[in-house]
Coordinates of C-alpha atoms in Angstrom, one line a residue:
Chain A
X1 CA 0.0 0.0 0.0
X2 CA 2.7 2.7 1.1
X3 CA 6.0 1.8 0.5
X4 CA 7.6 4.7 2.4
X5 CA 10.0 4.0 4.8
X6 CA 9.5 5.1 8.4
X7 CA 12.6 5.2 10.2
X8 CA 12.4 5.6 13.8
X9 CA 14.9 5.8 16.3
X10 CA 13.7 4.6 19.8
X11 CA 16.3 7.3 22.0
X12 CA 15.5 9.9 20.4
X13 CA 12.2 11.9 21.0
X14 CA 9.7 14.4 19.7
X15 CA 11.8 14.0 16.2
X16 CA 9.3 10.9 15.6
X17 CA 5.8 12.1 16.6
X18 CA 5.3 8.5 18.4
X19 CA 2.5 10.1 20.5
X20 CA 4.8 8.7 23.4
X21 CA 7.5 9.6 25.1
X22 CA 10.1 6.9 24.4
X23 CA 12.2 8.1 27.3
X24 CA 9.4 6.1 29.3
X25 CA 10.4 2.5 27.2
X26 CA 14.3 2.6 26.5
X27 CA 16.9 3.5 29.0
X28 CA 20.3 5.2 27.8
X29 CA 22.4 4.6 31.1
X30 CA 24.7 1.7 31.5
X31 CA 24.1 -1.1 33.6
X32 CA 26.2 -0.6 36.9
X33 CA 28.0 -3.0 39.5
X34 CA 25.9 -3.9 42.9
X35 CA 28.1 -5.1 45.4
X36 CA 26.7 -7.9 47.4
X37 CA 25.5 -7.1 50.8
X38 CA 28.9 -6.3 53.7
X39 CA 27.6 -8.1 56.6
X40 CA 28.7 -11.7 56.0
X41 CA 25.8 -13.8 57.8
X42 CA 23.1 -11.6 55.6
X43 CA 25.7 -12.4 52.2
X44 CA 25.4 -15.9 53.1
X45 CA 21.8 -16.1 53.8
X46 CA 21.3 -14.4 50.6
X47 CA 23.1 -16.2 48.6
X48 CA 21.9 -19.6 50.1
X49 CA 18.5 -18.1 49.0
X50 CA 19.4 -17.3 45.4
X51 CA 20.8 -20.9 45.1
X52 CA 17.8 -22.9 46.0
X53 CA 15.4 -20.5 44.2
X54 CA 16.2 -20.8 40.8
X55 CA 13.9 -19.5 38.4
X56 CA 15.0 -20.2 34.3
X57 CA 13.5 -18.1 31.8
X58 CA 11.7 -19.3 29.7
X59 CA 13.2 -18.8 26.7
X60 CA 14.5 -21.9 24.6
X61 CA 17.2 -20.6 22.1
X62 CA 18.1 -23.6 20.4
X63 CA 17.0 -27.7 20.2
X64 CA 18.4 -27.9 23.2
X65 CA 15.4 -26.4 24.9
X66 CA 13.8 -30.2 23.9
X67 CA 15.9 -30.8 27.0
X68 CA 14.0 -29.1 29.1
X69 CA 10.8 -30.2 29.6
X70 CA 11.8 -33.9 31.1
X71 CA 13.3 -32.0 33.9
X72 CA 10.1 -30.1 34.7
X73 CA 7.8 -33.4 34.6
X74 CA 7.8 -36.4 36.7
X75 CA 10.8 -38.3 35.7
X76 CA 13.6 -35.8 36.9
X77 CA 11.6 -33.2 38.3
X78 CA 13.8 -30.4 39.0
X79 CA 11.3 -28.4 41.3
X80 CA 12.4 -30.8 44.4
X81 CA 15.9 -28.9 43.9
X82 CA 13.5 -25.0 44.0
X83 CA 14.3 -24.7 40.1
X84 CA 11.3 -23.2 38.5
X85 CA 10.4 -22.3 35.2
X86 CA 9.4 -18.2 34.7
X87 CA 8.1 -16.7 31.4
X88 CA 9.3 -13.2 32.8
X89 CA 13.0 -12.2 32.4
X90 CA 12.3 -9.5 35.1
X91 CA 11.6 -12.5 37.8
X92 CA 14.1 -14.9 36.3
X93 CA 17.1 -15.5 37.6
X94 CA 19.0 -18.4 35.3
X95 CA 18.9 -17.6 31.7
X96 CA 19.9 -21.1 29.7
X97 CA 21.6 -20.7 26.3
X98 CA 20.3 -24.3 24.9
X99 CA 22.5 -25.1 22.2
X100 CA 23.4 -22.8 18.9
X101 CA 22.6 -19.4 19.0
X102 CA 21.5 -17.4 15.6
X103 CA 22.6 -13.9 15.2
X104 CA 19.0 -13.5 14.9
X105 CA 18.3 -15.2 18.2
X106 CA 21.4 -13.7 20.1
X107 CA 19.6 -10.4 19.8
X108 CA 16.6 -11.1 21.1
X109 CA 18.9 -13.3 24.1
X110 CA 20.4 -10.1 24.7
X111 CA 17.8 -8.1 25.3
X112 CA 16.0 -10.9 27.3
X113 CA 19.6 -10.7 29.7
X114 CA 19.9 -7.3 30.1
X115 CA 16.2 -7.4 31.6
X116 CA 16.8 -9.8 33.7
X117 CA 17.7 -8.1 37.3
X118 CA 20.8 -8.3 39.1
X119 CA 22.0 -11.5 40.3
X120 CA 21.4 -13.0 37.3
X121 CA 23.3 -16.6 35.8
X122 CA 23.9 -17.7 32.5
X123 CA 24.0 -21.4 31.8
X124 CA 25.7 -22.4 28.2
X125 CA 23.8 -25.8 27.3
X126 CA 25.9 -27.9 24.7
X127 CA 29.0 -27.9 23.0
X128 CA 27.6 -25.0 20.6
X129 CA 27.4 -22.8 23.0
X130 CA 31.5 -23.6 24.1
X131 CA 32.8 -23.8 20.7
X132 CA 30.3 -23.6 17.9
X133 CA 29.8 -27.6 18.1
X134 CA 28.8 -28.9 14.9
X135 CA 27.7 -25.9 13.5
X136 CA 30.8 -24.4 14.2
X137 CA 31.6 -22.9 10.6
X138 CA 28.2 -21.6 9.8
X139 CA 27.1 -18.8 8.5
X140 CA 24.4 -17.3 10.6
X141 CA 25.9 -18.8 14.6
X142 CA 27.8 -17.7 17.1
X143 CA 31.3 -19.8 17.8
X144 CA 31.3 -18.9 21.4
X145 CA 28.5 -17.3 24.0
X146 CA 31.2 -16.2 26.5
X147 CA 32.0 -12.9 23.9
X148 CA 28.5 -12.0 24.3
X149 CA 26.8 -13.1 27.7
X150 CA 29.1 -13.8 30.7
X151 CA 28.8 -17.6 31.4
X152 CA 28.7 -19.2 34.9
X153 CA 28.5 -22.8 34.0
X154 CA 29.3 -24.7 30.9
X155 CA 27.2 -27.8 30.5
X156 CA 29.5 -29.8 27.6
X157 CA 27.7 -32.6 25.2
X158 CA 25.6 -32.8 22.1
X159 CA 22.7 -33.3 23.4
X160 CA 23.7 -33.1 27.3
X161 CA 20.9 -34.9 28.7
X162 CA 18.7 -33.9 31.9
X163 CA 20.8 -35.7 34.0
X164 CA 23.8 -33.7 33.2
X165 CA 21.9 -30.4 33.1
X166 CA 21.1 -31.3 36.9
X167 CA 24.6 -31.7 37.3
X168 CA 25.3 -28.3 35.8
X169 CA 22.7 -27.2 38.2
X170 CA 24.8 -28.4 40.7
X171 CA 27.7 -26.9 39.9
X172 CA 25.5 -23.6 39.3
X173 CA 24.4 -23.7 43.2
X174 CA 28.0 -24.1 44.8
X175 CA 29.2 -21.4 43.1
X176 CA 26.3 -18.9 43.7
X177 CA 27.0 -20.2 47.5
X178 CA 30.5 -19.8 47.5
X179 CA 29.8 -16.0 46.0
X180 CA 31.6 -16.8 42.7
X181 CA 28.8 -16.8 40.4
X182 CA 28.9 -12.4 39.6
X183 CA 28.2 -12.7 36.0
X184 CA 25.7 -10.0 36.6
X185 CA 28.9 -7.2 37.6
X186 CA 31.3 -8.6 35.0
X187 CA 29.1 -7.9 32.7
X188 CA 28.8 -4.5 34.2
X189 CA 32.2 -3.8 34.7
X190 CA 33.4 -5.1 31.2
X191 CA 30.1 -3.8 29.5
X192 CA 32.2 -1.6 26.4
X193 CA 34.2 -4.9 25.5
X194 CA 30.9 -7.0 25.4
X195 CA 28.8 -4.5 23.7
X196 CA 31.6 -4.5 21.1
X197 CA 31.2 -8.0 20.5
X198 CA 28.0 -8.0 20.3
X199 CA 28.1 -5.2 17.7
X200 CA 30.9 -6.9 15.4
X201 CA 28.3 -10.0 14.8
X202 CA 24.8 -8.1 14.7
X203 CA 24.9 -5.9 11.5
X204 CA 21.5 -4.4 12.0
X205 CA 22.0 -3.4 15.3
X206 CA 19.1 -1.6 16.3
X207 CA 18.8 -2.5 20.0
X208 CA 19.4 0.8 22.8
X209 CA 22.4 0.6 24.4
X210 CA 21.0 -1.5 27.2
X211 CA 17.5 -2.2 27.8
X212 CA 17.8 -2.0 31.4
Chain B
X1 CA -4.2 4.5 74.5
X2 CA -3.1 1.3 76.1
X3 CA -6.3 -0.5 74.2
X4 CA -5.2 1.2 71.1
X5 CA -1.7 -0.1 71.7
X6 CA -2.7 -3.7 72.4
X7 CA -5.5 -3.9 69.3
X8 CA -2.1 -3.2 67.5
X9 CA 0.0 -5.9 69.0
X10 CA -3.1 -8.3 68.5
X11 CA -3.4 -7.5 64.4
X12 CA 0.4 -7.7 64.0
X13 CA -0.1 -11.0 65.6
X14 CA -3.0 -12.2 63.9
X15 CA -1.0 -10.7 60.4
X16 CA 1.8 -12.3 61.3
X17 CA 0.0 -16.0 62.2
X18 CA -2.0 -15.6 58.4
X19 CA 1.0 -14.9 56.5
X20 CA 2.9 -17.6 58.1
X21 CA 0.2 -20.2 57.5
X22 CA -0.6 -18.9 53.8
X23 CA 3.2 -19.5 52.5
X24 CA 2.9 -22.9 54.3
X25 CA -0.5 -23.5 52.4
X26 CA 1.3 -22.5 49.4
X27 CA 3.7 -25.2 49.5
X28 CA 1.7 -27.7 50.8
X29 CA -0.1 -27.3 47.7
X30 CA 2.8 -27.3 45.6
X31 CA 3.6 -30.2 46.8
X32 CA -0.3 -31.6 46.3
X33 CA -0.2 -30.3 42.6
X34 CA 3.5 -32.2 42.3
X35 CA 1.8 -35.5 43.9
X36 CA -1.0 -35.6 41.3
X37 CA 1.7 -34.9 38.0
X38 CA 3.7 -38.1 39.6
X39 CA 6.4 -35.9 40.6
X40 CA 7.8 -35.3 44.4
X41 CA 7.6 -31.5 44.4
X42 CA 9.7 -28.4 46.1
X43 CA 10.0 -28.9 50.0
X44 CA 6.7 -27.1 51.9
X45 CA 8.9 -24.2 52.9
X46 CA 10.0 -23.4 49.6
X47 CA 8.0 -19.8 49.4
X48 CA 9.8 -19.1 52.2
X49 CA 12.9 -18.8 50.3
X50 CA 11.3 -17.7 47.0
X51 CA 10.3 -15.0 49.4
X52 CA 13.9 -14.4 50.9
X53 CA 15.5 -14.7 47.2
X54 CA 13.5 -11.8 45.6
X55 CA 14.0 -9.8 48.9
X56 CA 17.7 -10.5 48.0
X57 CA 18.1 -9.5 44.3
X58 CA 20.0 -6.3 44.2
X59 CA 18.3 -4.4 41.5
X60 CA 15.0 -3.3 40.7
X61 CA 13.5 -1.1 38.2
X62 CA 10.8 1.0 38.5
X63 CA 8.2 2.7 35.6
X64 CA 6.7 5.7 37.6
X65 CA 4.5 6.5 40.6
X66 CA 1.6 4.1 40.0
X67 CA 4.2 1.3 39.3
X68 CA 5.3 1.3 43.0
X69 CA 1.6 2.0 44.3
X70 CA 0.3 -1.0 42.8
X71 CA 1.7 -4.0 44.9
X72 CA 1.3 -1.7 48.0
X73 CA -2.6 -1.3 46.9
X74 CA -3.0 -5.0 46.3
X75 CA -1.2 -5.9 49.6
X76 CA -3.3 -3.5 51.5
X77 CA -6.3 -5.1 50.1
X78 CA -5.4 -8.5 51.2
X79 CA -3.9 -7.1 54.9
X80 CA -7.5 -4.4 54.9
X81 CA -9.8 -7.7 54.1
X82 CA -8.4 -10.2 56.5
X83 CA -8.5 -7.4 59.4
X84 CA -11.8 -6.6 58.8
X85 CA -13.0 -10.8 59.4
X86 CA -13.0 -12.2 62.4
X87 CA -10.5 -15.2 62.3
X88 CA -11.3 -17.7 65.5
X89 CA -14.7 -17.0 66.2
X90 CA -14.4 -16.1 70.7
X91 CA -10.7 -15.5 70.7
X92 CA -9.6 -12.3 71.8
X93 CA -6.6 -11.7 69.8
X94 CA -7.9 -13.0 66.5
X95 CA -10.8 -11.4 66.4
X96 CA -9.5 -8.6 64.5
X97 CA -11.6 -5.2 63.5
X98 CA -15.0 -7.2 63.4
X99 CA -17.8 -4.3 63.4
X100 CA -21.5 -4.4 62.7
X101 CA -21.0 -3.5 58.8
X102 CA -17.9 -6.0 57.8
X103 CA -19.7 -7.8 55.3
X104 CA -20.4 -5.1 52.9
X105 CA -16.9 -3.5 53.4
X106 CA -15.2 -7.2 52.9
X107 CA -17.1 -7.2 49.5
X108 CA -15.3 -4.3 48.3
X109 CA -12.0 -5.2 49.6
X110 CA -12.0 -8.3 47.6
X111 CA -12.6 -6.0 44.3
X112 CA -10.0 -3.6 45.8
X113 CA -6.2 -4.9 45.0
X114 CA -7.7 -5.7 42.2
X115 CA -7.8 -2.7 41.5
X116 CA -4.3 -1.4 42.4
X117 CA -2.5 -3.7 40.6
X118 CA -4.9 -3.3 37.2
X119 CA -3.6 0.6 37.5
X120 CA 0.2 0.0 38.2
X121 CA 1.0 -3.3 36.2
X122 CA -1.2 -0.9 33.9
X123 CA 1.9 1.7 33.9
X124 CA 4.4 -0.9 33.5
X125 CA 3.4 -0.6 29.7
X126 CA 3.7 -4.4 28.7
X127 CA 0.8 -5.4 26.5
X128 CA 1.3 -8.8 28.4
X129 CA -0.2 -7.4 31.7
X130 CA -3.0 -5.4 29.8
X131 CA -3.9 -8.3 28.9
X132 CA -3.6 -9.9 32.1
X133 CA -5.6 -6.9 33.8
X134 CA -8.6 -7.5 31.3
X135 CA -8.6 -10.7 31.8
X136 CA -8.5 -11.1 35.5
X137 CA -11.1 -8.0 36.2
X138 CA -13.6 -10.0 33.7
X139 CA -13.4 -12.9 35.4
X140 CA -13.4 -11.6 38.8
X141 CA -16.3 -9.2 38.3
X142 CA -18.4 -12.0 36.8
X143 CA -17.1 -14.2 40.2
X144 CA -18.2 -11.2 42.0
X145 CA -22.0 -11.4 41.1
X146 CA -22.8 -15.1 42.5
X147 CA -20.6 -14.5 45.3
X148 CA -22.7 -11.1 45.9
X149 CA -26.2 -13.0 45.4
X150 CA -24.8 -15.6 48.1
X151 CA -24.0 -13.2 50.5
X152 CA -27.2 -11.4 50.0
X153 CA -29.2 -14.6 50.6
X154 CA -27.0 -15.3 53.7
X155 CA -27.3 -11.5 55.0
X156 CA -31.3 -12.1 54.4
X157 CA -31.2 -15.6 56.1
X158 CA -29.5 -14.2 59.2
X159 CA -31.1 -10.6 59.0
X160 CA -27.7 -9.1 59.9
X161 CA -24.3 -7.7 57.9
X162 CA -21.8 -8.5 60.4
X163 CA -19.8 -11.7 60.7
X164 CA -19.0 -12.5 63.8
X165 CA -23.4 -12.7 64.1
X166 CA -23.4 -15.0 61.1
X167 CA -20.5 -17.1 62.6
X168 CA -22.7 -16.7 66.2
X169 CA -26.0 -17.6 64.2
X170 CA -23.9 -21.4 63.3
X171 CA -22.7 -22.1 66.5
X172 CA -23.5 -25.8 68.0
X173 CA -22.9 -28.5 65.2
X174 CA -22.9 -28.9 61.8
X175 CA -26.6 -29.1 61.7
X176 CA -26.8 -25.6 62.4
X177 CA -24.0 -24.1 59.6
X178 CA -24.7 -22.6 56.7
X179 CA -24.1 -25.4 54.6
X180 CA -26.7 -27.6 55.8
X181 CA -29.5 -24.2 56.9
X182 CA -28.7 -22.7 53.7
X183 CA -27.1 -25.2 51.0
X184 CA -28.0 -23.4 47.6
X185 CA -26.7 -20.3 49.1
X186 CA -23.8 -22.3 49.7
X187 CA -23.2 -23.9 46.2
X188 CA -23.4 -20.6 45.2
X189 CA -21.0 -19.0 46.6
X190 CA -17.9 -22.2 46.9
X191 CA -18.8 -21.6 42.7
X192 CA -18.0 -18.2 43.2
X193 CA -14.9 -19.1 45.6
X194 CA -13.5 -21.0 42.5
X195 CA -13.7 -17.6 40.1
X196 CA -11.8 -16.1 42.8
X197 CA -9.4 -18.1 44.0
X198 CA -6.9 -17.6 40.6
X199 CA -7.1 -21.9 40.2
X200 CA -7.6 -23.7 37.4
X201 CA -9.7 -23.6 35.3
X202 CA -10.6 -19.5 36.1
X203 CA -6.4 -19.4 36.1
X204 CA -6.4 -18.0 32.4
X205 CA -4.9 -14.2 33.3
X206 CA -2.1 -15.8 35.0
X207 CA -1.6 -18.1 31.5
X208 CA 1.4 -18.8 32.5
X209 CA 2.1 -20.6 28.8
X210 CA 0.6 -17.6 26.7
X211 CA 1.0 -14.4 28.5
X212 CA 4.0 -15.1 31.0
X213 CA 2.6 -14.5 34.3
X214 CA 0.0 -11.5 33.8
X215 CA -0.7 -9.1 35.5
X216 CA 2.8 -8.9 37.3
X217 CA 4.9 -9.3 33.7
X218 CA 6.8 -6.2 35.1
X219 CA 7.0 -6.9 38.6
X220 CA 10.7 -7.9 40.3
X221 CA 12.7 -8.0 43.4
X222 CA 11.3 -6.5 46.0
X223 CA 7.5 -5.2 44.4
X224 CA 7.4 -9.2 44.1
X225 CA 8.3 -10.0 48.0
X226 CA 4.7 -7.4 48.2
X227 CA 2.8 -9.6 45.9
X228 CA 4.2 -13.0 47.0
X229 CA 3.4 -11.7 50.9
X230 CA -0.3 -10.8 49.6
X231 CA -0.7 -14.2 47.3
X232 CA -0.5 -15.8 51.0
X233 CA -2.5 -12.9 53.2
X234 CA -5.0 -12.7 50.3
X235 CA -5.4 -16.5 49.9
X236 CA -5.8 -16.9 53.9
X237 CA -8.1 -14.2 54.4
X238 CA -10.6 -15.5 51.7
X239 CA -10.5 -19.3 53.2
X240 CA -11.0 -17.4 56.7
X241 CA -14.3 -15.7 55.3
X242 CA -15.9 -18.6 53.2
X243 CA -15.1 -20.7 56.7
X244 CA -16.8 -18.1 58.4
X245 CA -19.6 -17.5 55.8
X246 CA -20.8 -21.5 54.8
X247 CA -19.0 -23.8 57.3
X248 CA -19.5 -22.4 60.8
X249 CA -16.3 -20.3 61.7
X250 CA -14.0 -21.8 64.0
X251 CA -13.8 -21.6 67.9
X252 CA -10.1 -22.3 67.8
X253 CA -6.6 -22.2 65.8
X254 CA -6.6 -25.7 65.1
X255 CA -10.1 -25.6 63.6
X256 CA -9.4 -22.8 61.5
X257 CA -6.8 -24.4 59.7
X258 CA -8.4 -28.1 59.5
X259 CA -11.2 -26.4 57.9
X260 CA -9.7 -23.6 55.4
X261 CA -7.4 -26.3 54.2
X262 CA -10.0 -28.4 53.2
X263 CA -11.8 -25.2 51.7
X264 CA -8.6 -24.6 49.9
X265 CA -8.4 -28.6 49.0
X266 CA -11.5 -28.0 47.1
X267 CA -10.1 -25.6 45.0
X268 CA -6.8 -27.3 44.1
X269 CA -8.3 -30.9 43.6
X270 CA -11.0 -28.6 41.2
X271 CA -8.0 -27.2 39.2
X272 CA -5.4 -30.6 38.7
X273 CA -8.9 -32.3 37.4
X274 CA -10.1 -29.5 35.4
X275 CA -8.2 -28.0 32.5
X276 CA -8.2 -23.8 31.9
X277 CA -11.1 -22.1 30.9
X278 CA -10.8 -19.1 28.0
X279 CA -11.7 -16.3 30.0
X280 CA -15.2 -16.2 28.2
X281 CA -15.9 -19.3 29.0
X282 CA -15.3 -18.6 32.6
X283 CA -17.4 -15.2 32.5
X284 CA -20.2 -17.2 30.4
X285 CA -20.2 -20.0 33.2
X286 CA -19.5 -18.0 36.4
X287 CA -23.1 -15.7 35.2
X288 CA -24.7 -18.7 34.0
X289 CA -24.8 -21.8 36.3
X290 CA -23.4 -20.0 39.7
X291 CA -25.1 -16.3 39.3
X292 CA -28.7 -18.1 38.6
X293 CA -28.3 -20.4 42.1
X294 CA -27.5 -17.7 43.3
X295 CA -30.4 -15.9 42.2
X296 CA -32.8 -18.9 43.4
X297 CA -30.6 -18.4 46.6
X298 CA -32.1 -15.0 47.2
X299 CA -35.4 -15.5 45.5
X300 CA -36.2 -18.1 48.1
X301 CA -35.6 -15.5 51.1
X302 CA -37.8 -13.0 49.3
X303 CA -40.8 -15.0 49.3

């Protein structure tokens, strides 16, 4: 019907008569560093909390995610260990990469993280995610997700099965208690270097800087 | 000012007793719901640390004003509505801020987090808990209008609006509860209880599967420790009144929770049977078969 072209930048406003103030949707500032809590009985309580509530966002990026729903359902049932499934990135806490990763789909992965509030863990599901796995000179995938996302735990295998993604689990919970799992803050802190990454394999970037 | 000061002490008490045994209700039916799926479910004092883990996340953002109001709206409904029912029908301290009126104030208290959340998940801007908002203020006015006709029927049955008389009135053995003086009343409103109480089948604007969670898309960190606090005050506090309404109160602690558990039971066994309802389906039901015994409730009293 009207092939022209309406270009609109989301930062910018009153240039695009939206009719809404886009300063209300899209965040310019960067994401910034919390330091857990000083008092080391609280720190520990906390993060004993965080490690037996773990809520995975929904969101599978690859065939990987076919590995998901066996641990929800009776046979390994991961709720016994407080891991949850949640559609929402803002209540989410684990975000699980599972398997390859499209440019295409890393975009919508990082906007997913970036909502996703502080402490947040990134699990890399299969050997795609480590080193491109069998898709590892394609066109359109990412060779390895810790450019792009900060990744707590590694879970190796083509397909890993459930067992071994409770495993990673595992692994996931000592290190939140221990107080090692901050890929939330290195993120933050080294925020320029991923955001260059990420910018060097999406051509058509046309994300805001961080979507809070 | 020393009465003042001790109806204060007795409320934080009483809060402090509901909230406790909603989070444990909560998991208990996790576990339930897990038991019927074949699987061996979170540990009962898992919203216990669901709780302490959003209190401990170390960000939160925030869309404006309303945004923050909301949860605090919602959570004052569900802290105003179980302070204004009498808990243990005798007992001193959980008798709460019973008065002559309660009834029609409890009515509106139901209908009033509602309303809190529908305008600050309405701020958040996600179409997700637009949706969720419609949804869930269809299906709960439509709840509303049986529950309504029930209480009506009751209010005409006992010729009073206060609890604590109804609960009085149904003192001295089953025989003399609502259930048995009043049973179409009574099917009325447990119908009604099942709109209201977010369950499957009348779970659709939560829809986990379609729209993430509803109304709180938005919602994180701490604005969720509100609305996780209220999911177990709010829950409580409508057991408490449907006990109090239908199945004649309770003269002690113990009794209280023996019977809102099985109240709640009802519910739960209701939704692993049942599948979802489409949220016209549930409106089209809830006015239809409830709303209509509920009517025959009230016509009966009238003639």
């Amino acid at each position: 019907m009207d092939d022209k072209e309406i270009k609109i930048d989301p930062l910018k406003q009153d240039e695009n008569n939206l009719g809404f103030n886009p300063a209300d949707y899209f965040c310019g500032e960067r994401p910034k560093a919390v330091t857990p809590v000083a008092n080391k009985i609280v720190r520990k309580f906390y993060n004993w909390a965080q490690a037996n509530s773990l809520w995975i966002l929904a969101f599978g990026t690859g065939c990987g995610s076919i590995e998901l729903p066996p641990l929800y359902t009776a046979r390994y049932d991961v709720s016994r260990f407080g891991i949850f499934p949640r559609p929402t990135p803002r209540q989410a806490g684990v975000f699980i990469i599972s398997g390859y990763l499209s440019v295409k789909t890393l975009k919508r992965v990082i906007r997913s993280y970036e909502q996703m509030q502080n402490p947040k863990f990134v699990l890399g599901l299969g050997s795609c995610t480590v080193n491109g796995g069998m898709y590892f000179d394609s066109y359109n995938t990412i060779n390895r997700l810790d450019y792009y996302l900060p990744v707590d735990v590694y879970i190796a295998g083509c397909m890993p099965r459930p067992e071994a993604l409770i495993a990673g689990f595992n692994e996931l919970k000592r290190l939140i208690k221990e107080g090692k799992a901050e890929g939330a803050n290195k993120y933050a802190d080294n925020f320029d270097w991923y955001k260059a990454n990420q910018k060097k394999i999406i051509k058509d970037w046309d994300l805001p800087e961080y979507n809070w | 000012m020393e009465t003042v000061l001790i109806k204060i002490g007795y409320a934080l008490a009483s809060l402090f007793l509901i909230f406790n045994y909603g989070l444990l209700l909560i998991g208990f039916t996790m576990k339930i719901i897990a038991r019927v799926h074949g699987r061996i479910g979170p540990p009962i004092w898992q919203p216990y640390i669901d709780l302490s883990k959003s209190l401990s996340m170390r960000t939160a953002i925030q869309h404006g004003v309303m945004y923050y109001l909301g949860p605090v709206f919602r959570f004052t409904g569900g802290v105003g509505l179980y302070l204004l029912i009498p808990a243990v029908f005798g007992s001193v301290w959980l008798q709460n801020f019973s008065f002559s009126g309660d009834l029609l104030l409890v009515i509106y208290f139901i209908f009033f987090g509602m309303l809190g959340m529908a305008l600050g998940a309405g701020e958040s801007g996600h179409p997700f808990s637009a949706m969720g908002i419609m949804r869930g203020l269809a299906q709960t006015t439509a709840s509303e209008v049986p529950f309504a006709l029930a209480v009506i029927a009751l209010a005409a049955q006992h010729h009073t609006l206060s609890i604590s008389q109804i609960v009085a009135a149904q003192q001295g053995g089953i025989a003399h509860w609502n259930m048995v003086t009043n049973p179409i009343a009574t099917i009325a409103g447990m119908l009604a209880y099942l709109g209201m109480m977010m369950h499957s089948p009348f779970d659709v604007h939560m829809a986990p599967q379609e729209i993430p969670v509803g109304p709180p898309t938005e919602y994180n960190s701490s604005f969720l420790v509100l609305l996780q606090s209220n999911r177990s005050v709010f829950a409580a506090a409508k057991l408490v009144l449907f006990m109090n309404l239908f199945f004649g109160g309770a003269t002690s602690i113990w009794e209280m929770v023996i019977k809102t558990f099985l109240i709640f039971e009802f519910c739960v066994f209701v939704g692993v049977v049942f599948p979802r309802f489409k949220v016209e389906q549930s409106v089209r039901w809830l006015l239809q078969v409830p709303a209509l015994i509920g009517v025959l409730a009230v016509v009966i009293y009238m003639v």
